[in-house]
Amino acid sequence: GRFFFVCVFFFFFFFSAPEKQKRDVTKLLQLVMSTKTVFFPGISKIPYVPDAGVRDVLCFKYYNASEILLGRTMEDWLRFSVCYWHSFCGTGADPFGSPTLRRPWNEGDSDMEIAKKRLSAAFEFFTKLGVKFYTFHDRDMAPEGRTLEESNRNLDEITDLALELQKQTGVKVLWLTCNLFAHPRYMNGAASNPDCHVFAFAGAQVKKGLEIAKKLQAENFVFWGGREGFLSALNTDVAAELKHMASFFKMAVAYKETIGLKCQFLIEPKPKEPCKHQYDYDAMSVIGFLKHFGLDKDFKLNIEPNHTTLAGHSYEHDIIMASVFGMLGSVDANTGSPDLGWDTDQFPMDIRNTTLVMKAVIEQGGLQPGGLNFDAKVRRESTELEDLFIAHIGAMDAFARGLRNAAKIIEEGVMQNMLRERYMSFSLGIGQKVEESSCSLEDLEEFIKQNGEPKVTSGKQERYETVFNHYL
Ligand SMILES: *[C@@H]1O[C@H](CO)[C@@H](O)[C@H](O)[C@H]1NC(C)=O
Ligand SMILES: *[C@@H]1O[C@H](CO)[C@@H](O)[C@H](O)[C@H]1NC(C)=O
Ligand SMILES: *[C@@H]1O[C@H](CO)[C@@H](O)[C@H](O)[C@H]1NC(C)=O
C-alpha cells in the first residue's frame, strides 16, 4: 500500500539539491521547540468520553487506554502505531491526479528542513492522539542523497532529532523498514536481484537501517519484499533468487547479533502489486520459505489484512494461519474496499473484522513486541487536517470495540465450548490415540470394523455466526 506515494516522494527528493548540514542536535531541537509551530491548532489531547454524542468525533467512545480487560490494559492489548509514510508523507496524489492534501509540514526550502518539520508535526500528532508507537521507512524519515554516505548522513541527522523527541514524549518505534523498492536500481528486486551489485546496495542500506533500529530502540524491524518476485519465469532463475534472498536474511540476522540489536524481525507478505509473482505471497508461503531455509526462529510475520484479501483469502485468514504456527508478530491494520480489486489502504472501521482479529490476538496472548500499525491513508478527498485525527480515532475505536467484543466472547466461553464439543471425539479412545500421535492405519481399520459408519453430524455454521453476531 505504501508503494505509490513513496515513489512520488522519492522522485521529489532524488531530483532536488542535496543539503549540506552539520549534525547539531541541540541546535535542531532548539529550532523545533522554539518555533513552537503548532501544526494541529484547536486539537488537544484526545479524551475518552464513553457517552459522547453522535456528532462528537474527536474523542474515543470505546478506547480507554488504561482500562483493564482480561488482565491487561487496552493500550497493551492494542499497541496502536501511526505510520509515517501515509500520514505524514502522503499527498493524496494518485496515478490520475496531483496532490490534494496540503500539509504545512511538507512545505519548506529544502528536503532536510521539510524532514525536520514533518518530524515535529508527527510527534505533535502522536502525543495528541495518545499513541505510543510509530513506524517508518528509512527514506520517508530522511531524503535519499546522491550516495549511500550522503543518505546515511541525512538519516543520522534526522534520527538524532527523533531520538530526542522519543525521550521527551515516551513515544517509541514499533518498527522501521528499508525502502528497497522505490529507487530505479531496485526495479528487478533487491535481495532477489539478478545483479549482485544491486543486492550489495540493498545489503548496505539494510546495514544502516539496523543501526538506526538499534539507536532508536525499535521493537521490530520489517522486511517487505515489494519487488522480490518475478514477472516472467523465462528470464528468472527462481531457485537462485530464493537462495540469495535467504542469504540476505541470514546476513541481516548475523549483523543484528554483531551489533547487539534486540528487536524482532518481521516479513510482510503480499501476493502481488507491484510484482506479478511475489515470493512472499501470503502467510503460508513465507512460513514455508523460512522453515525451508532454517530462518523460522529468527523471523515472524507482519500481516496486513488487505494483502490477505488480495491473496484471495478472507480478512482474518493470515492472522489465524500465522498465529497457529506461532509466527504472528504484528498487524498492519487497514482494510480494502470489497468492490475494488486494489490496495486502497483505508482505515479499518468494520467491527466484525476487528473482533475476529482481536479474538485471534487474545488467543495467542497478545501481539507484543508487535502491535496494530495503521498502514492506512485518509482518502484524497479528505483534505482537512482534522480528518487525519478523525480517521485514526475512528479506527482505534473500531479496534477497541473489537477488543471489548473479543474479550467478552472469551470470558463467556460459549463459543469455545461449542468448538470443544465439536472436537470431543478426539478426547478419548481412538481419537485420543490420534491426538497423541500413537495411532496406526491398522488401528483405524479395526475401529471401523467394530463401530461401522459414523453418524451424520451438523457443522452448524449458522449457529456459530448467530452466536458471534450476538457480541457485535
Ligand atoms: C478508564 O479506565 C480507568 C481504569 O480502569 C478508570 O479509572 C476510568 O474511570 C475510565 N475512564 C472513564 C471515563 O470511564
Ligand atoms: C471484512 O472481512 C470480510 C471477509 O474477509 C471482507 O469481505 C470485508 O471486505 C471486510 N470488511 C472490510 C470493511 O474490509
Ligand atoms: C483490499 O481488500 C479488498 C476487499 O476488501 C480487495 O478487493 C482488494 O483486492 C484488496 N487489495 C489488496 C491490495 O489487498
Coordinates of C-alpha atoms and ligand atoms in Angstrom, one line a residue:
G1 CA 0.0 0.0 0.0
R2 CA 2.9 2.3 0.5
F3 CA 4.4 1.9 -2.8
F4 CA 2.9 4.7 -4.8
F5 CA 3.3 7.7 -2.6
V6 CA 6.9 6.6 -1.7
C7 CA 7.6 6.6 -5.3
V8 CA 6.3 10.2 -5.7
F9 CA 8.3 11.3 -2.8
F10 CA 11.4 9.5 -3.8
F11 CA 11.5 11.4 -7.1
F12 CA 10.8 14.6 -5.4
F13 CA 13.8 14.0 -3.1
F14 CA 16.1 12.5 -5.6
F15 CA 16.0 15.3 -8.1
S16 CA 16.2 18.1 -5.7
A17 CA 19.5 19.5 -4.5
P18 CA 21.2 17.7 -1.6
E19 CA 21.7 19.6 1.7
K20 CA 25.0 20.1 3.5
Q21 CA 24.2 20.3 7.1
K22 CA 26.2 19.7 10.2
R23 CA 24.8 17.4 12.8
D24 CA 23.9 19.6 15.7
V25 CA 21.1 18.1 17.8
T26 CA 20.9 20.8 20.3
K27 CA 20.5 23.4 17.7
L28 CA 18.0 21.3 15.8
L29 CA 15.9 20.8 18.9
Q30 CA 16.0 24.4 19.8
L31 CA 14.8 25.1 16.3
V32 CA 11.9 22.7 16.6
M33 CA 11.0 23.6 20.1
S34 CA 11.5 27.3 19.9
T35 CA 9.5 27.9 16.7
K36 CA 6.6 26.3 18.7
T37 CA 4.9 25.7 15.5
V38 CA 1.6 24.1 16.2
F39 CA 0.5 22.0 13.2
F40 CA -2.8 21.0 14.6
P41 CA -4.2 24.1 16.3
G42 CA -7.5 23.7 18.1
I43 CA -7.0 20.0 18.7
S44 CA -5.8 19.0 22.2
K45 CA -5.2 15.6 23.7
I46 CA -8.0 13.2 22.6
P47 CA -10.1 12.2 25.6
Y48 CA -12.1 9.1 26.3
V49 CA -15.8 10.1 26.6
P50 CA -17.9 7.0 26.6
D51 CA -21.2 8.8 26.5
A52 CA -20.2 11.3 23.8
G53 CA -22.9 12.2 21.3
V54 CA -23.2 11.0 17.7
R55 CA -21.6 14.2 16.3
D56 CA -18.6 14.1 18.6
V57 CA -15.8 12.5 16.5
L58 CA -12.7 14.0 18.2
C59 CA -12.9 11.7 21.2
F60 CA -12.8 8.0 21.9
K61 CA -16.0 6.3 22.8
Y62 CA -14.6 2.8 23.3
Y63 CA -10.9 3.2 23.7
N64 CA -9.9 3.8 27.3
A65 CA -6.2 3.3 27.3
S66 CA -5.8 2.4 31.0
E67 CA -8.9 0.2 31.4
I68 CA -8.0 -3.4 32.2
L69 CA -9.5 -6.2 30.1
L70 CA -8.5 -9.8 30.8
G71 CA -5.7 -8.7 33.0
R72 CA -4.1 -6.2 30.7
T73 CA -4.7 -2.6 29.8
M74 CA -6.4 -1.8 26.5
E75 CA -3.3 0.1 25.5
D76 CA -1.2 -3.0 26.0
W77 CA -3.6 -5.3 24.1
L78 CA -3.8 -2.9 21.1
R79 CA -0.3 -1.3 20.9
F80 CA -1.5 1.2 18.3
S81 CA 1.0 2.7 16.0
V82 CA 0.8 5.6 13.5
C83 CA 2.7 5.2 10.2
Y84 CA 4.9 7.9 8.8
W85 CA 4.5 7.3 5.1
H86 CA 0.8 7.7 4.6
S87 CA 0.0 10.1 7.4
F88 CA 3.0 12.5 7.1
C89 CA 4.4 12.0 3.6
G90 CA 1.2 11.3 1.8
T91 CA 0.0 14.0 -0.5
G92 CA -3.2 12.5 -2.0
A93 CA -1.6 12.2 -5.4
D94 CA -2.8 9.2 -7.4
P95 CA -1.9 7.8 -10.8
F96 CA -4.6 10.1 -12.3
G97 CA -4.2 13.3 -10.3
S98 CA -2.0 15.7 -8.5
P99 CA -1.7 16.1 -4.7
T100 CA -4.8 17.2 -3.0
L101 CA -3.6 17.3 0.6
R102 CA -1.8 20.5 1.6
R103 CA 0.2 19.7 4.7
P104 CA 2.0 22.6 6.3
W105 CA 4.9 20.4 7.4
N106 CA 5.6 19.4 3.8
E107 CA 6.5 22.9 2.8
G108 CA 10.0 24.4 3.1
D109 CA 13.1 25.4 1.3
S110 CA 15.0 22.1 1.5
D111 CA 14.3 18.5 1.9
M112 CA 16.1 18.4 5.2
E113 CA 14.1 21.3 6.5
I114 CA 10.9 19.6 5.5
A115 CA 12.0 16.3 7.1
K116 CA 12.5 18.2 10.4
K117 CA 9.2 19.9 10.3
R118 CA 7.5 16.7 9.4
L119 CA 9.1 15.0 12.4
S120 CA 7.8 17.6 14.8
A121 CA 4.3 17.5 13.2
A122 CA 4.3 13.7 13.6
F123 CA 5.3 13.9 17.3
E124 CA 2.6 16.5 18.0
F125 CA 0.1 14.1 16.3
F126 CA 1.3 11.0 18.2
T127 CA 1.1 12.7 21.6
K128 CA -2.3 14.4 21.0
L129 CA -3.7 11.1 19.8
G130 CA -2.2 9.3 22.7
V131 CA -0.5 6.6 20.6
K132 CA 2.8 5.2 22.0
F133 CA 4.3 3.8 18.7
Y134 CA 5.2 4.9 15.2
T135 CA 6.6 3.2 12.1
F136 CA 8.6 4.5 9.2
H137 CA 10.8 3.6 6.1
D138 CA 14.3 5.0 6.1
R139 CA 13.5 7.1 3.1
D140 CA 10.4 8.7 4.5
M141 CA 12.2 9.8 7.6
A142 CA 15.1 11.4 5.7
P143 CA 15.6 12.1 2.0
E144 CA 17.8 9.8 -0.1
G145 CA 21.1 11.5 -1.1
R146 CA 23.3 11.1 -4.1
T147 CA 25.5 8.5 -2.5
L148 CA 24.9 6.0 0.2
E149 CA 27.1 8.1 2.5
E150 CA 25.0 11.1 2.0
S151 CA 21.8 9.2 2.6
N152 CA 23.2 7.8 5.8
R153 CA 24.2 11.3 6.9
N154 CA 20.7 12.6 6.3
L155 CA 19.3 9.7 8.2
D156 CA 21.7 10.2 11.1
E157 CA 20.8 13.9 11.4
I158 CA 17.0 13.3 11.4
T159 CA 17.1 10.3 13.7
D160 CA 19.2 12.1 16.3
L161 CA 16.3 14.5 16.5
A162 CA 13.8 11.7 16.5
L163 CA 15.6 10.1 19.4
E164 CA 15.4 13.3 21.4
L165 CA 11.6 13.6 20.7
Q166 CA 11.2 9.9 21.7
K167 CA 12.8 10.6 25.0
Q168 CA 10.7 13.7 25.6
T169 CA 7.4 12.1 24.8
G170 CA 7.9 8.4 25.6
V171 CA 6.7 7.5 22.1
K172 CA 8.7 4.5 20.6
V173 CA 9.4 2.9 17.3
L174 CA 7.1 -0.1 16.7
W175 CA 9.1 -0.9 13.6
L176 CA 11.1 0.5 10.8
T177 CA 11.9 -0.8 7.4
C178 CA 14.2 0.0 4.5
N179 CA 12.7 1.1 1.3
L180 CA 14.1 -1.4 -1.2
F181 CA 11.5 -0.9 -3.9
A182 CA 11.1 2.8 -5.0
H183 CA 14.6 3.6 -6.4
P184 CA 15.0 2.6 -10.1
R185 CA 18.0 0.5 -9.0
Y186 CA 15.6 -1.9 -7.4
M187 CA 13.3 -2.4 -10.4
N188 CA 14.4 -6.1 -10.7
G189 CA 14.3 -6.7 -7.0
A190 CA 16.6 -6.1 -4.1
A191 CA 17.6 -9.3 -2.3
S192 CA 16.4 -11.3 -5.3
N193 CA 18.0 -9.1 -8.0
P194 CA 19.9 -11.0 -10.7
D195 CA 22.7 -8.4 -10.3
C196 CA 24.8 -8.8 -7.2
H197 CA 25.8 -5.1 -7.4
V198 CA 22.1 -4.2 -6.6
F199 CA 22.0 -7.0 -4.0
A200 CA 25.0 -5.3 -2.3
F201 CA 23.4 -1.9 -2.3
A202 CA 20.3 -3.3 -0.6
G203 CA 22.6 -5.0 2.0
A204 CA 24.4 -1.8 2.7
Q205 CA 21.1 0.0 3.1
V206 CA 19.8 -2.6 5.5
K207 CA 23.0 -2.5 7.5
K208 CA 22.4 1.2 8.1
G209 CA 18.7 0.5 8.8
L210 CA 19.6 -2.0 11.5
E211 CA 22.0 0.5 13.1
I212 CA 19.2 3.1 13.2
A213 CA 16.9 0.5 14.7
K214 CA 19.4 0.0 17.5
K215 CA 19.8 3.7 18.0
L216 CA 16.1 4.3 18.3
Q217 CA 15.5 1.1 20.2
A218 CA 12.9 -0.1 17.7
E219 CA 10.8 -3.1 18.9
N220 CA 10.7 -4.7 15.4
F221 CA 12.3 -4.5 12.0
V222 CA 10.2 -5.2 8.9
F223 CA 11.2 -6.6 5.5
W224 CA 8.6 -6.0 2.8
G225 CA 9.7 -7.6 -0.5
G226 CA 7.8 -5.3 -2.8
R227 CA 9.9 -6.2 -5.8
E228 CA 11.1 -9.6 -4.6
G229 CA 9.4 -11.8 -7.2
F230 CA 9.2 -12.1 -11.0
L231 CA 7.2 -11.1 -14.0
S232 CA 8.3 -13.9 -16.3
A233 CA 9.7 -17.4 -15.5
L234 CA 11.6 -17.2 -18.8
N235 CA 14.2 -14.7 -17.6
T236 CA 14.2 -15.8 -13.9
D237 CA 16.2 -18.4 -12.0
V238 CA 13.7 -18.8 -9.2
A239 CA 15.8 -21.3 -7.2
A240 CA 18.8 -18.9 -7.3
E241 CA 16.8 -15.9 -6.3
L242 CA 15.2 -17.7 -3.3
K243 CA 18.6 -18.9 -2.2
H244 CA 20.0 -15.3 -2.5
M245 CA 17.1 -13.9 -0.5
A246 CA 17.7 -16.5 2.2
S247 CA 21.4 -15.5 2.3
F248 CA 20.4 -11.8 2.6
F249 CA 18.2 -12.6 5.6
K250 CA 21.0 -14.6 7.2
M251 CA 23.3 -11.7 6.8
A252 CA 20.8 -9.5 8.5
V253 CA 20.4 -11.9 11.4
A254 CA 24.2 -12.1 11.7
Y255 CA 24.6 -8.3 11.8
K256 CA 21.8 -8.0 14.3
E257 CA 23.8 -10.3 16.6
T258 CA 27.0 -8.3 15.8
I259 CA 25.6 -5.0 17.0
G260 CA 23.5 -6.5 19.8
L261 CA 20.2 -5.3 18.3
K262 CA 17.3 -6.7 20.4
C263 CA 14.3 -6.4 18.1
Q264 CA 12.0 -8.9 16.4
F265 CA 12.5 -9.4 12.6
L266 CA 9.3 -9.5 10.6
I267 CA 8.4 -10.3 7.0
E268 CA 5.3 -8.8 5.5
P269 CA 3.5 -11.0 2.9
K270 CA 1.8 -9.6 -0.2
P271 CA 0.8 -11.6 -3.2
K272 CA 1.2 -9.0 -6.0
E273 CA 1.4 -5.3 -6.7
P274 CA 4.0 -4.2 -7.6
C275 CA 5.4 -7.6 -8.7
K276 CA 3.3 -10.2 -10.5
H277 CA 4.5 -13.3 -8.7
Q278 CA 5.8 -12.2 -5.3
Y279 CA 7.8 -14.7 -3.3
D280 CA 6.1 -13.6 0.0
Y281 CA 2.7 -14.4 -1.4
D282 CA 0.9 -15.0 1.9
A283 CA 1.5 -16.2 5.4
M284 CA 1.9 -19.9 4.5
S285 CA 4.3 -19.1 1.6
V286 CA 6.5 -17.1 3.9
I287 CA 6.4 -19.7 6.7
G288 CA 7.4 -22.4 4.2
F289 CA 10.3 -20.3 2.9
L290 CA 11.5 -19.5 6.4
K291 CA 11.3 -23.1 7.5
H292 CA 13.0 -24.4 4.4
F293 CA 16.0 -22.1 4.9
G294 CA 16.1 -22.6 8.7
L295 CA 15.1 -19.0 9.4
D296 CA 11.9 -19.5 11.2
K297 CA 13.4 -19.0 14.7
D298 CA 14.6 -15.5 13.6
F299 CA 11.5 -14.1 11.9
K300 CA 7.8 -13.7 12.5
L301 CA 5.2 -12.2 10.2
N302 CA 3.7 -8.7 9.9
I303 CA 0.3 -9.4 8.5
E304 CA -1.6 -6.8 6.5
P305 CA -5.2 -7.9 6.2
N306 CA -5.7 -6.1 2.9
H307 CA -2.8 -8.1 1.4
T308 CA -4.6 -11.2 2.7
T309 CA -7.7 -10.3 0.8
L310 CA -5.7 -9.6 -2.3
A311 CA -4.3 -13.1 -2.0
G312 CA -7.8 -14.4 -2.2
H313 CA -8.3 -15.2 1.5
S314 CA -10.7 -13.6 3.9
Y315 CA -9.7 -10.7 6.1
E316 CA -8.7 -12.7 9.2
H317 CA -7.2 -15.7 7.3
D318 CA -3.5 -14.9 7.5
I319 CA -3.7 -13.6 11.1
I320 CA -5.1 -17.0 12.1
M321 CA -2.6 -19.1 9.9
A322 CA 0.4 -17.1 11.2
S323 CA -0.9 -17.3 14.8
V324 CA -1.4 -21.1 14.9
F325 CA 2.2 -21.5 13.7
G326 CA 3.4 -19.2 16.4
M327 CA 4.5 -16.7 13.7
L328 CA 2.2 -13.8 14.1
G329 CA 4.4 -10.9 15.1
S330 CA 2.5 -7.7 14.2
V331 CA -0.5 -6.4 12.2
D332 CA -0.8 -3.6 9.7
A333 CA -4.3 -2.5 10.5
N334 CA -6.1 -1.4 7.3
T335 CA -8.8 -2.5 5.0
G336 CA -9.7 -2.5 1.4
S337 CA -12.9 -1.8 -0.4
P338 CA -14.7 -5.1 -1.1
D339 CA -15.8 -3.9 -4.5
L340 CA -12.4 -2.7 -5.7
G341 CA -9.6 -5.0 -6.7
W342 CA -6.6 -3.0 -5.5
D343 CA -4.9 -1.8 -2.4
T344 CA -6.9 1.1 -1.0
D345 CA -5.3 1.1 2.5
Q346 CA -8.4 2.5 4.1
F347 CA -8.8 2.9 7.9
P348 CA -10.3 -0.2 9.3
M349 CA -13.8 0.6 10.5
D350 CA -15.5 -2.9 10.3
I351 CA -16.4 -4.1 13.8
R352 CA -16.9 -7.7 12.7
N353 CA -13.4 -7.9 11.3
T354 CA -11.7 -6.1 14.2
T355 CA -13.5 -8.5 16.5
L356 CA -12.1 -11.5 14.6
V357 CA -8.6 -10.1 14.6
M358 CA -8.7 -9.3 18.3
K359 CA -10.0 -12.7 19.2
A360 CA -7.0 -14.3 17.5
V361 CA -4.7 -11.8 19.2
I362 CA -6.1 -12.5 22.7
E363 CA -6.0 -16.3 22.0
Q364 CA -2.2 -16.1 21.3
G365 CA -1.7 -13.9 24.4
G366 CA -1.1 -10.6 22.7
L367 CA 1.0 -9.1 19.9
Q368 CA 3.9 -7.7 21.9
P369 CA 6.6 -6.7 20.8
G370 CA 4.4 -6.2 17.7
G371 CA 1.3 -4.0 17.6
L372 CA -1.5 -2.6 15.4
N373 CA 0.0 -0.3 12.9
F374 CA -2.3 2.0 10.9
D375 CA -0.8 1.5 7.5
A376 CA -3.8 3.4 6.2
K377 CA -4.4 6.7 4.5
V378 CA -7.2 9.2 4.5
R379 CA -9.0 9.4 1.2
R380 CA -7.5 12.1 -1.2
E381 CA -10.9 13.9 -0.8
S382 CA -10.5 14.1 3.0
T383 CA -8.4 17.2 2.8
E384 CA -8.7 18.8 6.2
L385 CA -6.1 18.2 8.9
E386 CA -8.7 17.1 11.4
D387 CA -9.6 14.3 9.0
L388 CA -6.3 12.7 10.0
F389 CA -7.3 12.7 13.6
I390 CA -10.9 11.5 12.9
A391 CA -9.6 8.6 10.8
H392 CA -7.2 7.4 13.5
I393 CA -9.7 7.9 16.3
G394 CA -12.4 6.0 14.4
A395 CA -10.1 3.1 13.6
M396 CA -8.8 3.0 17.1
D397 CA -12.3 2.9 18.4
A398 CA -13.2 0.1 15.9
F399 CA -10.3 -2.0 17.3
A400 CA -11.2 -1.1 20.9
R401 CA -14.8 -2.3 20.2
G402 CA -13.3 -5.4 18.6
L403 CA -11.2 -6.0 21.7
R404 CA -14.1 -5.5 24.0
N405 CA -16.2 -7.9 22.0
A406 CA -13.5 -10.5 21.8
A407 CA -12.8 -10.3 25.5
K408 CA -16.5 -10.9 26.2
I409 CA -16.6 -13.8 23.8
I410 CA -13.6 -15.4 25.6
E411 CA -14.8 -14.6 29.1
E412 CA -18.2 -16.1 28.5
G413 CA -16.7 -19.1 26.8
V414 CA -19.9 -20.0 24.9
M415 CA -18.1 -20.2 21.5
Q416 CA -15.1 -22.1 22.9
N417 CA -17.4 -24.6 24.5
M418 CA -19.2 -25.1 21.2
L419 CA -15.9 -25.6 19.5
R420 CA -14.7 -28.0 22.2
E421 CA -17.8 -30.1 21.8
R422 CA -17.3 -30.3 18.0
Y423 CA -13.9 -31.9 18.5
M424 CA -14.8 -34.0 21.5
S425 CA -14.3 -37.3 19.7
F426 CA -10.6 -36.7 19.9
S427 CA -10.5 -36.6 23.7
L428 CA -10.9 -40.3 24.3
G429 CA -10.5 -43.7 22.8
I430 CA -9.3 -43.9 19.3
G431 CA -9.4 -40.1 19.0
Q432 CA -7.1 -39.7 21.9
K433 CA -4.6 -42.0 20.3
V434 CA -4.7 -39.9 17.1
E435 CA -4.3 -36.7 19.2
E436 CA -1.2 -38.3 20.9
S437 CA 0.2 -39.5 17.5
S438 CA 0.2 -43.1 18.7
C439 CA -2.4 -44.4 16.2
S440 CA -1.9 -46.5 13.0
L441 CA -3.9 -47.2 9.9
E442 CA -4.4 -50.8 11.3
D443 CA -5.9 -49.3 14.5
L444 CA -8.3 -47.1 12.4
E445 CA -9.4 -50.2 10.3
E446 CA -10.0 -52.2 13.5
F447 CA -12.1 -49.3 14.9
I448 CA -14.3 -49.1 11.8
K449 CA -14.8 -52.9 11.8
Q450 CA -16.1 -52.6 15.3
N451 CA -18.1 -49.3 15.0
G452 CA -19.2 -49.1 11.4
E453 CA -20.4 -46.0 9.7
P454 CA -20.0 -42.6 11.5
K455 CA -23.2 -40.8 12.2
V456 CA -24.0 -37.6 10.3
T457 CA -23.1 -34.5 12.4
S458 CA -24.2 -31.0 11.6
G459 CA -21.4 -28.4 11.1
K460 CA -23.8 -25.7 12.5
Q461 CA -22.1 -22.8 10.8
E462 CA -25.1 -20.5 11.0
R463 CA -25.4 -21.2 14.8
Y464 CA -21.8 -20.1 15.2
E465 CA -22.4 -17.0 13.1
T466 CA -25.5 -16.1 15.0
V467 CA -23.8 -16.5 18.3
F468 CA -20.8 -14.4 17.1
N469 CA -23.2 -11.6 15.9
H470 CA -24.6 -11.5 19.4
Y471 CA -21.3 -10.0 20.6
L472 CA -21.0 -7.2 17.9
Ligands
LIG1 C1 -10.9 4.4 32.2 O1 -10.3 3.4 32.8 C2 -9.8 3.7 34.1 C3 -9.0 2.5 34.6 O2 -9.9 1.4 34.7 C4 -10.9 4.2 35.0 O3 -10.3 4.6 36.3 C5 -11.5 5.4 34.4 O4 -12.6 5.8 35.2 C6 -12.0 5.1 33.0 N1 -12.5 6.3 32.4 C7 -13.8 6.5 32.2 C8 -14.1 7.8 31.6 O5 -14.6 5.7 32.4
LIG2 C1 -14.2 -7.8 6.4 O1 -13.8 -9.0 6.1 C2 -14.6 -9.6 5.0 C3 -14.2 -11.1 4.9 O2 -12.9 -11.2 4.6 C4 -14.4 -8.8 3.8 O3 -15.2 -9.4 2.7 C5 -14.8 -7.4 4.0 O4 -14.4 -6.7 2.9 C6 -14.1 -6.9 5.2 N1 -14.6 -5.6 5.5 C7 -14.0 -4.5 5.3 C8 -14.7 -3.2 5.5 O5 -12.8 -4.6 4.9
LIG3 C1 -8.1 -4.9 -0.4 O1 -9.3 -5.6 0.0 C2 -10.4 -5.7 -1.0 C3 -11.5 -6.4 -0.3 O2 -11.8 -5.8 0.9 C4 -9.9 -6.4 -2.2 O3 -10.9 -6.4 -3.2 C5 -8.6 -5.8 -2.7 O4 -8.1 -6.6 -3.7 C6 -7.6 -5.7 -1.6 N1 -6.4 -5.2 -2.1 C7 -5.2 -5.5 -1.6 C8 -4.1 -4.9 -2.2 O5 -5.1 -6.3 -0.7

